[in-house]
């Protein structure tokens, strides 16, 4: 072994990094720092595994230009087999990308900056993202994507190029440059140079033109040396056969000093139909030429940009002239995924219908009737139905810069304001009847209904509106008696500015909204100066005038310009600080300025409600660790997208050389060639009982030869509790370049139990498109349970192995799983295994190197190295330490698998325990599952709902469940949607024990038990406005109730009972697919005490909720089984304020500070008990409250063994 001195590294310290000036950082940080530095690539990378003659354009082929829907090679070889992928059919649980690729549906719209479709069609708003290669890592989201030329035609503001599907803008420039570089034989050199100078092509350094010719001189030279009619450029500008043509007279007579508009558009008549002519047609070199007037006006609106003014519009108008459109091919056109164009032999993929690009000669593929028909039968998420007009549009037209759905009466466009449109149709409890219209109108029985209609039963002063700075009640009752740092007023008074003194004053509530202006700016009469439609209401400043009063924008206040007749907008100002540059609490501000800033800021920028839309990337990994390395990089990378490395050949002679470490997507001495590769994105699911089981997986690229060569492989470790949301991105490369197209390739995945190295099963992912340079696979798969392995086969003779069925293949595909030292399709090829004796030899790679599975805490290619991070076992309370995968870039060196009842990074946290006993009238189901729903309230975002389950084997009178996640509300759920409220706690108490007796009054009632049929049958927007009545009309026996989408709690608020509702998923599943009836019978028959607690986490976009923390009679199942609390069911419903003494009683050794401000405000304590253990767990205290009496009972530790 060698001990290398920084910056040297390697087995013999033979490598070093030039310009590296920092120490003590990881390789991952060094690489990230290297690629963050801006650079310009010296070379244009090429795909050379397809012989492509691009005709007159001398630009090499890019991998993204293969199967991109347009022929780039003269012989069409780049599009030869692509109809296969366009005819690809996806499964029901898959999403079909625009290019025909299938991905798991759960990956759709899961991250704006990470794409699972090669063409990026799985994410909306793709047009707003443009990729520059000069400062990005060479990873999936930057390398394995296509910026389709179609986007340039469908997005109004797209920077895409119609010349290429590469995301590298440099390729667009080089292709355009090459188009003007070709000089045909029939053009003289003088003509060619004169044309380039006269057309002022911006792609070139045309400095020679000043010596060669100026505008008038160039025109004369063109007239003298050029033919009377010619193409310029001399190569096709679109679809391989469309040219721009000019006459000498047109060029000579043009007064345009920038670009000259094409005079004729010429094309192959056999490829273009449906073009009407208003004049005489010409023929030039076998092409039919139409005058430019036959097309939509081409106007130079882009300041001399030849491409944007002329080239892109012609691509759009003549898109049906694309040579790739299939015709007279029954194999292709008779497929169910294809559409036959009207009056034509052409056929196109169904995904082209309605995409904004004319593909059929007579544009029938863009007719709305066809689009609506396809939309009605669409199962592939291909179309979007406009909410306001019921019109269907292609999904690619969403947020493309045009309003395709038409603006509604509120100037909202469905397809351009998707998220806003969703919010305007989402009923949110916190915004009902708050004096602001948040919902689009719904017509019910001819009447328009919004969240602000029929509010007579709604309390405008509630936990959401109270003291938020906005008048939600007409007289501002919700803002009375709120704390103000500006002025202390008596009860039932508002703060405002006196119009006489410009000083703050107190206004009685009786004078608020009485039609008489008492305050400067009319703040006491807010209805006077509201402007805009329902969704853009703005409060304005009232100006007093002699003749006609007026209102001005608050942005005009204190701007130094008098806008009101008497100077009302400027008289109170001490400083010229407008709304846009105002600095709160600045000593130079007057009190009136501070008041108006707070008043108008709240109304101009109305705060989002607690259940406002939370937009997040499911897989976003934000690393805030400071990168301490610094890599000095030149402006030009010698290795293109690679990493420059110095190799020391002879240290004594100071002899070294530079080499390039290429990322998997490139190869070559300068990483100049694009690699054939498989880019796999994979996410795993496991059954409940395996959620704490660590697995190790070998993911390999194999072929179907007798040798069954393992071309490349990747090992990864998987642990659900650590990796449940992780999408693993893996490159798999072929052993030979180019790959053998006569072979069939597949991804083979072997799964092993990390602790024992026992075999768990195998998965097969066939690669169906070998003609693609980059085969993109994005899939979500299940890790099979152990008992699903089928090792009996009929037609396989495995000589030195066993025959196994792939667990994910419904056709029961089989393979031979070979014994150690054997490989090949039939396990008949021997090899010498070089793995360590305590490891598992699972195969041999293409380089004849053994593939070794290492036991825990061992690593290396032969498992000869030890990882000692878990040697001291940092995991507490019996937790199991698992060292992190050496291939991972995680900053955490280990992960702990905690014993039941503990959680935390080091298993240092005891789970919350809920101990329930039941009233005699509540009968638990026998030999079945019951569920527990937990609601966590997070300030300013949506509550999170989680769920667990438990098996009940006998007529149990008590239940014990453990839960390791924070929560504020908990319910027990019995079959047929029978919910019981367990607890509502304003503060989450970590590691506490909650003891409760559930009685019938804890049952959450369905709304059909609280309202008559006429109310129950109302649409939700009407019905929800009656929900407060359920708490007011049933004060003693309703603590909670629910409808089809909400769970509601009753609470006391300022001498009245109100409802508070949040969205609740009644159909949330728990990962209990292991527990069918037969399994439950087996478990209960085996051990009557067996229980299991599982969880399924799901974020719920819903309202925050205030709920009652009311007292309940509580019988301990452990110590008070025979005696009932002296509290009666009547006293149960009395509300006790959440005082500091109550809080201290509920506090434990570990108390979370998670406070739910609006959801759990104004609440009181539901009768519950809290257990606190000392550090040794030898005894604990049991505390509960009965009618303000604190009872503490000491108990022995054996009761704590739960």
Phi, psi and omega in degrees: 000147180247139175258103188276144174262131181303139009262025181274147178205177180114167181304327179235026180056035186268000181243151174207164180248124177288147175068009179277122190240005182238166181231170172060048173227160181281161176298324179300318179292321179299315181294317179300317179296323180298316185276347177287333181293128179297145178206167175238127181287139179284333191234162173256120183288154186226151170257115189250008183269009171226118180290113188231119173261109182275017177073237187277352183261122185264050177245132183292164182281141173258147182300329183289346182272000175270126182061040177258010175088014178208139182282125177251331179267145184304323183271004179071014184294337180288346179237014191298311186257010192288343177298337180295315181287329178291334177269006182295135179252135182261157178282170182297329181267016181242156177252135181265117177291164181299330182272004178098351178292146178250134176229164177295136184298331183292349180271356183285129179055041179260349178192127183294331188251010179226122188247142177255334172273140176303322182272006174068018184281001177276352181237137175283169178061029181292336184289340182276357182249125177234136190259122173251135185270004188274358176203043180231152177290147178278066183242178188313306188293347178253333186259318188261058179220155177240131174258082191304141176298340177300327184297329179295338182264341187250344180249125187294331183247021185287135174273007183295161181251141174278353182275339186204160174256010177283146178276000180268112185297334180300328180293322176302314182295320181291322178294315179298320179295319180294327180299324181268000180269343184277126176248113178288162184296330184282352175260130176288162181296321180294321178296315183298313180292322180296321177297316180296321179288319182292324181277353174051054182296119186286352182281351187240159168275098185264033181298333180295340184296329180297331177268330185279308178192148171261182188307305183292321179296320179297318180299319179295319179295320178298317179296332183272323190254341188262155176291165185292330178223129186208158173273140170207120359296170186276004179243160179299142178263350181204135170054023172078000182209005181255129185235157166264132180236148182224152168259156179301318183299319180297317181291317183292327183272351183291136177261001180286120181272354180259281182234148179258127181295139176302141179269326180226149171247120185246144185205168175282116185296336179286342183256352182231120173235167175079018178259119180274144180242137177255005182209195182282136177270144175248161174235127180226118180053041178081001180257142175279131183243123175260145173293152184300336181292344178285354183243168177302148185306130173255107185244137180281081180263002184248032172053052174084013179276104184301320183291308184289327184281326188235315189289309182296317177299322179292323174303318182289317184289329183248032181296336179286352178270009178296128184292342185284343180302123187286142177211146176055037179232099186293328180298320182280310191285339180276003179283146183293345179271005183245153177244131178272120181294150182291135177053041184202157173275354182289145170225150183226156174298147178301331181292347178277344184294126176074015183275005179089000179243124180286116180252327179271151184303322185253019173060023179292340178289348179249009179286138186295326180297320178292319180298315180295324178295314179296324181296323184291336181249005186288132176238007188249012181063028183282333186237158178238131181261122181295134183289322188277329186243352185064010175286144178257140176227158177292146183297336179287350179266000176286128178052050179255010179097350176244149172268099182275337182272351185080142178290141175272185184293347179256015179061032176254131180254122184305312189275347179256349179229060188300309183293319177297320181297321177296317181295324181286352178245003183260120179284120179241125186301324186289342182252005178293131173051046179254014177079007174232130180281117181250346184246145171294146182297143175244129181273118179233118182053041177081359181252143175277128178236134175230189176287353182247013177257154176055053185261018186295336180258011185256138177272111181290339177260101182217185187295339179274325186266342187297121172057041176262005178087000182238136177284103176268335171267149182306322180260011178071025182300334179285351179247009179282142174063028175274152179297134178224129178279352184273316185203135177268118183250159174295171177301147176061039176230148173260151170270135173204184182253130180290131178288347181270318186250349186060022176250162179292146177214170179252130183244126178299147183296336179297336181267359180278132177057041179256007179089356180245129183279116180250342186242148178301135180081000179068029183291341177275352178232067190298338182288344184295322191239026174281133177230170177090175178277184187300333185258005179219046181288134177229132176277134181240170184267129183275127176257126176280134179221161179290317186266293186230121180292157180215165179235140181236162178293140178297345178290345179276350183292137174058033178261007178085358180243127181281116180254334176268149186302321182257014177076021182305328186280351183235340189295330184271001188272132172263338181219154178276069178247107180280180180299333187274333181240018182291136177248106182300149175065017175286134183302335182281350180282144172279162177299324179295321176298315179299319180296309183294326177298312180296321183292310185280331178297319180295323183275328177290318183242066183305122184296148177289149178286170182300328182264021178298157189299127178257107181264122179212158175269124185299330188245020183285124180248102183264120181250114183262004180293133183291132176274118186265352182279158177220120182247117178278118185240140175286168181291337182239127179275126178294335187253022181055251181262009183266187186240123185281130184227139174261130179249122181271118181271323179207107185293320183298324179266006182053042184258123181210169177217157177262139176222166183249129169267111185270142172292164184303338183279355182222163171207177183111162184295338175239020182056041187266353181249142180274132188272145165285136187198164170248124176252111186253125169248123186223139177231143188246149169240148176226157176289164185304315186289349179253013183289343175247019179262122176279133179243157169234133185239140174248113183253117188230153174259116185238163173242180185259020178286168177300323179287338184045065184296135174268095188296318177201162181208164179215133176257140173216151175260146182225130175223119188305314185294342177258325192242017189298332179255005186281133169255114182276127178255119189228130172266135173235127185249155178277147183290333183237148174242127351283169178292157182277108184287352177277349181261156174258133183247151180213158170261123181248129183237120173256138185239132181229153174280121186297323185289325185245348187062022175287144181286135184250333181150177182222151178236151179233129176236096180294144175262115191263352187231073184294342181284349179277134176297321179239114178260114186263124178238122176232115191212149174246122186232160177262133169283122189289146170297157184300324187280008180264359181290127176248112184244031173241124183231158183258325191242018180240132175252097182267105190293311180236058181182192179232150181274130185232146172268138171292133187283341183258006185253112181294343178274002176060046174298142186243159174206164178265120173267114191275152173285165180301132179092004181228149180210184183099166182300325182248017179057044183243006179249120183271153174207160182268124180273130181251014180285157177296160186294333182267007180255181181240125178269114189248007178157189180222138181277177181295339178267016179064022177264135181296145175258116188248134170262121185270146173289172179305140175069018173235149179205180183107163184298334178242011180061038181261353182256148182251143173250114188263011185297331181263007184298321180272000181047081180289353182279130184268168173055040175079015179289155181257127182270127176240120180291147181292151178300131181296342178274353182278150176263015182294145177275356180263119185286347182205167174226145181256130170264111190275148173292159181301130180100000182225155180207186183102164182302324180244022181058033184272353185252128174281137179294152169291135178247134176246118181249115185245135166242168193227142172300151184299337181276355179258114182252119179283145177293147182262140178051055179206178179262138166243161187236159178229127179253132182240134180243122174255126180260127181241132183306132173062021174213183188278142174301149180250128179257132176228164189214146174224166180227164180209139178273129174255120185264322184228187179286069184288143177259356178212155180223139176238126176232149176247146180215131187258356183258153176297145175203158179239336180227141178222141177233150168257137184239118175261169180305156180064035175058046174264111183253143174231131179283123180268308185199151167231120182234130182291325180242132177285128181252106182292142175062028179266167175240122183253123180243126183215149168255124180269125178238171185302334180289347177277355183289134175276124188267140174291154187296337180289350173269348185250334183236157177286170187298326183295322178285318181300325184276358178292151169301152187303322182298333174273314188295323187297338181284355175261358191294331177298329182295330180297327177279328182280327182273346180229065190291337188255344185230017175231110174256339179203155176207171184208154171241201187289339183229353184237155162242135185235143177240145176265141181213158178272130179215110178049058173068024173213151178266129181235162176261150173223121189241149174220155180295141185220126180273103181285347184245019177299133180263157175246146183289064183243036181291351173287335191260075171276179184300320181295320179293318180297318178300319181295316181295314182292327177288333183278318184206108185293343181267359184293132174224158175220142177238122180231162182223147173230120187264133178212128176282135181245123175278104186207179180280157168285159185220132169269136182220162184280128170261080186262158181285150175219152174296139187227119177250124180283129178286350184262314187241341185242035185298329184260355182233136182261147176306142179294353180286135181265168180293335179290315181289346182303322188274358179290138183266131178247126180302151181278085184272171180295328179293321177296318180299318181293328178293322182279348182287148177233186181300329179234102182243125178288149177264018181291101181255129178261099192295302184273327184292321186247017178284160179054043182242168179222174197272121174285135187307113181211171182233149180232130178256139177232127178258154172276181187296336181265350180068022185277331176207167180213165179252145179245119183238134173211165184245130174227111180047055178067007180262125178268125179243127177240125182239128175274140181222165184271160188293335184292340174290339184276354181279080186258000000 
